[in-house]
Amino acid sequence: MSRSIRIGISGWRYKPWRGEFYPDGLVQRRELEFASRAVNSIEINGSFYSLQTPERYSSWAAQTPEDFVFSVKGPRYITHTRRLREIEEPLANFFASGVLNLGSKLGPILWQFPASFKPNAERFEAFFKLLPTDFRAARELAKQCTERLKKPGYLEIKGNHPLRHAVEIRNADGLDEDFVKLLRKYGIALVVADTAGKWPYCEEVTSDFIYIRLHGDKELYTSGYSADALDHWERRIRAWVKGSQPEDARRITPKARVPHKSRDLFCYFDNDVKVRAPFDARALLERLDLSGSLLATPGEPYDEPEEEQKGAMQ
């Protein structure tokens, strides 16, 4: 089975990127259009801080190429404030806020947990049971949202697509074999997070896809990835997509057999402080022979593709 490799950036609206990644003179409203043609996936992180709107998600979908994919970061209100307690309505609010308007462009949903939150098997299993596994289940969940979100058309979701979920754990206590088994039971991916050694690093395969977040290997959110470091990630990605594991994989369950299946893979650079993320993402795409179909080059002048101009005029 042919599997998809998505390499991209976490967020796209950063002032220091203008004139560096984004060409001089590119207006802000066209930054997503440009970014989505320079990489093949983007992680939406504004959804972590506040609920977005159906109109905003629909706009983002419309601005990106047909085969583009977003990942979406789940609300911190659920993971950090409520810490998975009494989250039925907040979870319904998230799915009623318009995320499903991304349609077929919606990839995995990322749930990032604070370093102060120790994995608790009972609480996490209750959370996993609530998570919808497709659009129809998410639509049913959305019906339980607060009244202010029940606006005309909020349940008008086209088609049915599977939903995937990934968790980023930043507390090593409780990140054990039992927790890995729980993730595998529900098909939840454990994020491979490179955080310059600040938080746990683990390469357990727990789902039919791999989710990687590269925050910087030497300095968190700041350091760029060297050619050797990018080569290192290329080798790992090729192994995971084929269904194998790197020989030196850092695992919690070293004796557990991982089924040899090809997997989709999503990888996002979050080392944005010194404008390294988009360039590192593009360099990794080139190593994986995935940049040939992209229509924008970081830092270079950009014109809207002719066929899209025609489509916009119709």
Tab-separated table of C-alpha atoms in Angstrom:
chain	number	residue	atom	x	y	z
A	1	MET	CA	0.000	0.000	0.000
A	2	SER	CA	1.313	3.427	-0.912
A	3	ARG	CA	1.605	5.676	2.115
A	4	SER	CA	1.636	9.442	2.441
A	5	ILE	CA	4.537	11.471	3.857
A	6	ARG	CA	3.632	14.959	5.040
A	7	ILE	CA	6.396	17.359	6.048
A	8	GLY	CA	5.564	20.864	7.154
A	9	ILE	CA	5.517	23.614	9.741
A	10	SER	CA	3.663	24.368	12.956
A	11	GLY	CA	1.724	27.550	12.227
A	12	TRP	CA	2.461	29.948	9.392
A	13	ARG	CA	1.878	33.513	10.640
A	14	TYR	CA	5.166	34.726	12.111
A	15	LYS	CA	6.397	38.280	11.601
A	16	PRO	CA	10.133	37.342	11.367
A	17	TRP	CA	9.324	35.046	8.423
A	18	ARG	CA	8.336	38.002	6.252
A	19	GLY	CA	11.073	38.827	3.780
A	20	GLU	CA	12.889	35.600	4.721
A	21	PHE	CA	10.588	32.656	4.064
A	22	TYR	CA	7.845	34.798	2.568
A	23	PRO	CA	8.931	36.910	-0.422
A	24	ASP	CA	9.218	40.662	-0.006
A	25	GLY	CA	5.913	42.329	-0.723
A	26	LEU	CA	3.715	39.268	-0.181
A	27	VAL	CA	0.609	40.503	1.603
A	28	GLN	CA	-0.269	38.811	4.882
A	29	ARG	CA	-3.571	37.409	3.627
A	30	ARG	CA	-1.647	35.355	1.038
A	31	GLU	CA	0.854	33.819	3.456
A	32	LEU	CA	-1.081	30.577	3.866
A	33	GLU	CA	-1.462	30.334	0.101
A	34	PHE	CA	2.319	30.612	-0.275
A	35	ALA	CA	3.229	28.346	2.657
A	36	SER	CA	0.879	25.582	1.484
A	37	ARG	CA	2.720	25.514	-1.853
A	38	ALA	CA	6.184	25.422	-0.265
A	39	VAL	CA	5.434	22.473	2.092
A	40	ASN	CA	2.777	19.770	1.842
A	41	SER	CA	1.230	20.046	5.307
A	42	ILE	CA	0.761	22.571	8.113
A	43	GLU	CA	-0.107	22.086	11.767
A	44	ILE	CA	-2.771	24.581	12.866
A	45	ASN	CA	-1.837	25.785	16.342
A	46	GLY	CA	-4.216	28.732	16.836
A	47	SER	CA	-6.855	26.153	17.781
A	48	PHE	CA	-4.761	25.318	20.855
A	49	TYR	CA	-5.248	28.792	22.307
A	50	SER	CA	-8.872	29.474	21.388
A	51	LEU	CA	-11.768	28.062	19.431
A	52	GLN	CA	-11.693	29.067	15.770
A	53	THR	CA	-14.778	29.487	13.548
A	54	PRO	CA	-16.344	27.467	10.709
A	55	GLU	CA	-15.724	30.399	8.348
A	56	ARG	CA	-12.034	30.452	9.221
A	57	TYR	CA	-11.549	26.720	8.700
A	58	SER	CA	-13.429	26.896	5.390
A	59	SER	CA	-11.240	29.798	4.295
A	60	TRP	CA	-8.064	27.921	5.147
A	61	ALA	CA	-9.256	24.917	3.166
A	62	ALA	CA	-10.100	27.112	0.169
A	63	GLN	CA	-6.673	28.774	0.131
A	64	THR	CA	-4.698	25.528	-0.076
A	65	PRO	CA	-4.054	23.021	-2.891
A	66	GLU	CA	-6.473	20.163	-3.390
A	67	ASP	CA	-4.105	17.502	-2.028
A	68	PHE	CA	-2.996	19.558	0.982
A	69	VAL	CA	-3.448	18.293	4.560
A	70	PHE	CA	-3.690	20.127	7.880
A	71	SER	CA	-3.121	18.726	11.322
A	72	VAL	CA	-5.020	20.537	14.082
A	73	LYS	CA	-3.906	21.103	17.649
A	74	GLY	CA	-6.640	20.395	20.184
A	75	PRO	CA	-7.568	23.069	22.750
A	76	ARG	CA	-5.353	23.586	25.792
A	77	TYR	CA	-8.566	24.158	27.748
A	78	ILE	CA	-9.075	20.393	27.542
A	79	THR	CA	-5.466	19.271	28.063
A	80	HIS	CA	-4.030	21.963	30.338
A	81	THR	CA	-6.924	23.673	32.140
A	82	ARG	CA	-9.387	20.807	32.630
A	83	ARG	CA	-6.597	18.187	32.494
A	84	LEU	CA	-9.103	15.737	30.978
A	85	ARG	CA	-11.688	16.242	33.740
A	86	GLU	CA	-15.321	16.987	32.787
A	87	ILE	CA	-14.460	17.580	29.155
A	88	GLU	CA	-17.553	16.313	27.348
A	89	GLU	CA	-18.878	19.790	26.513
A	90	PRO	CA	-15.449	21.359	25.764
A	91	LEU	CA	-14.742	18.470	23.390
A	92	ALA	CA	-18.139	18.955	21.722
A	93	ASN	CA	-17.386	22.683	21.437
A	94	PHE	CA	-14.132	21.952	19.641
A	95	PHE	CA	-15.823	19.812	17.001
A	96	ALA	CA	-18.687	22.286	16.683
A	97	SER	CA	-16.243	25.165	16.111
A	98	GLY	CA	-15.686	24.262	12.472
A	99	VAL	CA	-12.675	21.946	12.378
A	100	LEU	CA	-14.642	19.459	10.264
A	101	ASN	CA	-15.059	22.161	7.617
A	102	LEU	CA	-11.542	21.270	6.505
A	103	GLY	CA	-13.148	18.173	4.966
A	104	SER	CA	-10.721	15.781	3.310
A	105	LYS	CA	-7.879	18.186	4.161
A	106	LEU	CA	-8.171	17.368	7.869
A	107	GLY	CA	-5.348	15.141	9.032
A	108	PRO	CA	-4.569	14.066	12.611
A	109	ILE	CA	-5.665	15.980	15.683
A	110	LEU	CA	-2.806	16.640	18.100
A	111	TRP	CA	-3.366	16.650	21.854
A	112	GLN	CA	-0.368	18.130	23.663
A	113	PHE	CA	-0.152	17.692	27.437
A	114	PRO	CA	1.825	19.821	29.914
A	115	ALA	CA	4.961	18.595	31.631
A	116	SER	CA	3.135	18.871	34.959
A	117	PHE	CA	0.549	16.286	33.878
A	118	LYS	CA	1.544	12.710	34.639
A	119	PRO	CA	-0.113	10.174	32.347
A	120	ASN	CA	-3.013	8.613	34.210
A	121	ALA	CA	-4.287	5.452	32.544
A	122	GLU	CA	-7.853	5.733	33.849
A	123	ARG	CA	-8.272	9.372	32.867
A	124	PHE	CA	-6.648	8.876	29.471
A	125	GLU	CA	-8.764	5.844	28.645
A	126	ALA	CA	-11.920	7.803	29.429
A	127	PHE	CA	-10.614	10.525	27.084
A	128	PHE	CA	-9.796	8.071	24.305
A	129	LYS	CA	-13.300	6.617	24.515
A	130	LEU	CA	-14.744	10.081	23.920
A	131	LEU	CA	-12.613	10.834	20.857
A	132	PRO	CA	-14.569	10.391	17.600
A	133	THR	CA	-12.976	8.169	14.986
A	134	ASP	CA	-14.787	9.641	11.984
A	135	PHE	CA	-16.708	12.741	10.893
A	136	ARG	CA	-20.123	11.236	11.619
A	137	ALA	CA	-19.170	10.458	15.211
A	138	ALA	CA	-17.687	13.956	15.551
A	139	ARG	CA	-20.915	15.465	14.236
A	140	GLU	CA	-22.930	13.596	16.856
A	141	LEU	CA	-20.542	14.789	19.542
A	142	ALA	CA	-20.799	18.377	18.272
A	143	LYS	CA	-24.546	18.358	18.984
A	144	GLN	CA	-23.669	18.468	22.705
A	145	CYS	CA	-21.913	21.826	22.377
A	146	THR	CA	-22.836	24.994	24.241
A	147	GLU	CA	-25.811	26.927	22.841
A	148	ARG	CA	-23.747	29.893	21.611
A	149	LEU	CA	-22.009	27.638	19.060
A	150	LYS	CA	-25.239	26.275	17.599
A	151	LYS	CA	-25.295	28.597	14.634
A	152	PRO	CA	-27.050	27.879	11.313
A	153	GLY	CA	-25.143	25.231	9.370
A	154	TYR	CA	-22.788	24.194	12.168
A	155	LEU	CA	-23.697	20.526	11.601
A	156	GLU	CA	-23.669	20.675	7.800
A	157	ILE	CA	-20.616	18.501	7.259
A	158	LYS	CA	-19.989	17.020	3.836
A	159	GLY	CA	-18.934	13.410	3.558
A	160	ASN	CA	-17.463	11.083	6.130
A	161	HIS	CA	-13.750	10.743	6.721
A	162	PRO	CA	-11.783	8.879	9.378
A	163	LEU	CA	-10.320	10.877	12.255
A	164	ARG	CA	-6.913	10.205	13.764
A	165	HIS	CA	-5.510	11.391	17.063
A	166	ALA	CA	-1.994	11.814	18.458
A	167	VAL	CA	-0.779	12.678	21.972
A	168	GLU	CA	2.382	14.533	22.924
A	169	ILE	CA	3.401	13.586	26.458
A	170	ARG	CA	5.869	15.783	28.344
A	171	ASN	CA	6.024	13.931	31.657
A	172	ALA	CA	8.094	10.750	31.821
A	173	ASP	CA	6.323	9.470	34.950
A	174	GLY	CA	3.625	7.079	33.847
A	175	LEU	CA	4.964	6.855	30.295
A	176	ASP	CA	5.362	3.112	30.608
A	177	GLU	CA	4.483	-0.168	28.898
A	178	ASP	CA	0.903	-0.086	30.150
A	179	PHE	CA	0.393	3.374	28.683
A	180	VAL	CA	1.851	2.239	25.365
A	181	LYS	CA	-0.559	-0.709	25.360
A	182	LEU	CA	-3.438	1.688	26.015
A	183	LEU	CA	-2.415	3.832	23.038
A	184	ARG	CA	-2.276	0.758	20.809
A	185	LYS	CA	-5.675	-0.389	22.040
A	186	TYR	CA	-7.287	2.826	20.785
A	187	GLY	CA	-4.989	3.431	17.819
A	188	ILE	CA	-3.631	6.713	19.214
A	189	ALA	CA	-0.198	7.799	17.983
A	190	LEU	CA	2.484	8.709	20.527
A	191	VAL	CA	4.244	11.808	19.194
A	192	VAL	CA	7.958	11.501	18.538
A	193	ALA	CA	9.039	14.869	19.959
A	194	ASP	CA	12.562	16.221	19.584
A	195	THR	CA	12.850	18.847	22.321
A	196	ALA	CA	16.604	19.353	22.846
A	197	GLY	CA	16.388	16.893	25.746
A	198	LYS	CA	13.877	18.943	27.756
A	199	TRP	CA	10.987	16.455	27.597
A	200	PRO	CA	10.711	12.676	27.059
A	201	TYR	CA	11.793	11.261	23.725
A	202	CYS	CA	10.225	7.998	22.638
A	203	GLU	CA	9.877	6.170	19.329
A	204	GLU	CA	7.083	3.725	20.064
A	205	VAL	CA	4.805	2.892	17.137
A	206	THR	CA	1.267	2.803	18.532
A	207	SER	CA	-0.942	3.543	15.510
A	208	ASP	CA	-1.166	3.221	11.742
A	209	PHE	CA	0.566	6.578	11.362
A	210	ILE	CA	3.614	8.347	12.774
A	211	TYR	CA	3.504	11.901	14.137
A	212	ILE	CA	6.793	13.787	14.604
A	213	ARG	CA	7.349	17.261	16.083
A	214	LEU	CA	10.818	18.762	15.722
A	215	HIS	CA	11.189	21.607	18.221
A	216	GLY	CA	14.991	21.874	17.879
A	217	ASP	CA	17.712	19.336	18.651
A	218	LYS	CA	20.123	21.653	20.491
A	219	GLU	CA	18.087	24.661	21.624
A	220	LEU	CA	14.313	24.458	22.091
A	221	TYR	CA	12.284	26.300	19.409
A	222	THR	CA	15.432	27.979	18.133
A	223	SER	CA	18.165	25.773	16.694
A	224	GLY	CA	18.044	24.754	13.066
A	225	TYR	CA	18.730	21.222	11.896
A	226	SER	CA	22.115	20.560	10.313
A	227	ALA	CA	22.559	18.521	7.140
A	228	ASP	CA	23.600	15.522	9.270
A	229	ALA	CA	20.529	15.951	11.492
A	230	LEU	CA	18.203	16.105	8.477
A	231	ASP	CA	19.878	12.992	7.051
A	232	HIS	CA	19.212	11.295	10.400
A	233	TRP	CA	15.501	12.134	10.192
A	234	GLU	CA	15.283	11.114	6.566
A	235	ARG	CA	16.568	7.624	7.422
A	236	ARG	CA	14.082	7.276	10.281
A	237	ILE	CA	11.159	8.461	8.207
A	238	ARG	CA	11.948	6.033	5.393
A	239	ALA	CA	12.085	3.168	7.904
A	240	TRP	CA	8.811	4.081	9.633
A	241	VAL	CA	6.896	4.575	6.398
A	242	LYS	CA	7.973	1.129	5.190
A	243	GLY	CA	6.692	-0.345	8.433
A	244	SER	CA	10.012	-1.102	10.116
A	245	GLN	CA	11.798	0.538	13.037
A	246	PRO	CA	15.264	2.145	13.070
A	247	GLU	CA	17.754	-0.279	14.620
A	248	ASP	CA	18.571	2.201	17.372
A	249	ALA	CA	14.949	3.202	18.074
A	250	ARG	CA	14.466	4.485	21.624
A	251	ARG	CA	11.541	2.516	22.948
A	252	ILE	CA	9.708	1.799	26.172
A	253	THR	CA	8.796	-1.757	25.135
A	254	PRO	CA	11.940	-3.021	23.371
A	255	LYS	CA	10.733	-6.638	23.346
A	256	ALA	CA	7.291	-5.929	21.977
A	257	ARG	CA	6.834	-6.865	18.334
A	258	VAL	CA	5.646	-4.021	16.128
A	259	PRO	CA	3.491	-5.170	13.173
A	260	HIS	CA	5.332	-4.600	9.895
A	261	LYS	CA	2.880	-2.362	8.049
A	262	SER	CA	3.423	0.660	5.865
A	263	ARG	CA	2.326	3.843	7.598
A	264	ASP	CA	1.397	7.431	6.847
A	265	LEU	CA	3.731	9.953	8.421
A	266	PHE	CA	3.315	13.571	9.541
A	267	CYS	CA	6.329	15.653	10.549
A	268	TYR	CA	6.258	19.300	11.667
A	269	PHE	CA	9.105	21.681	12.404
A	270	ASP	CA	8.412	23.957	15.378
A	271	ASN	CA	11.836	25.663	15.581
A	272	ASP	CA	10.487	28.961	14.319
A	273	VAL	CA	12.258	31.583	16.445
A	274	LYS	CA	15.170	32.094	14.031
A	275	VAL	CA	13.180	31.346	10.873
A	276	ARG	CA	14.568	27.813	10.577
A	277	ALA	CA	11.314	25.810	10.516
A	278	PRO	CA	10.179	26.418	6.909
A	279	PHE	CA	13.669	26.017	5.468
A	280	ASP	CA	14.325	22.818	7.432
A	281	ALA	CA	10.949	21.435	6.345
A	282	ARG	CA	11.708	22.185	2.714
A	283	ALA	CA	15.179	20.614	2.978
A	284	LEU	CA	13.674	17.423	4.397
A	285	LEU	CA	11.043	17.342	1.646
A	286	GLU	CA	13.849	17.570	-0.907
A	287	ARG	CA	15.737	14.692	0.725
A	288	LEU	CA	12.593	12.583	0.497
A	289	ASP	CA	12.041	13.542	-3.171
A	290	LEU	CA	8.762	15.283	-2.326
A	291	SER	CA	9.472	18.858	-3.378
A	292	GLY	CA	9.042	18.418	-7.137
A	293	SER	CA	5.284	19.071	-7.160
A	294	LEU	CA	5.442	22.130	-4.894
A	295	LEU	CA	4.801	25.461	-6.598
A	296	ALA	CA	6.479	27.921	-4.212
A	297	THR	CA	10.125	28.205	-3.174
A	298	PRO	CA	11.037	29.720	0.206
A	299	GLY	CA	12.090	33.334	-0.126
A	300	GLU	CA	11.591	33.558	-3.875
A	301	PRO	CA	9.026	35.689	-5.752
A	302	TYR	CA	5.650	34.051	-6.084
A	303	ASP	CA	2.724	34.390	-8.440
A	304	GLU	CA	-0.578	32.599	-8.053
A	305	PRO	CA	-0.556	29.556	-10.371
A	306	GLU	CA	-2.254	30.330	-13.694
A	307	GLU	CA	-4.782	27.524	-13.406
A	308	GLU	CA	-5.865	28.813	-9.983
A	309	GLN	CA	-6.254	32.333	-11.338
A	310	LYS	CA	-8.609	30.968	-13.983
A	311	GLY	CA	-10.546	29.039	-11.370
A	312	ALA	CA	-10.887	32.147	-9.228
A	313	MET	CA	-12.354	34.122	-12.158
A	314	GLN	CA	-15.053	31.583	-12.983
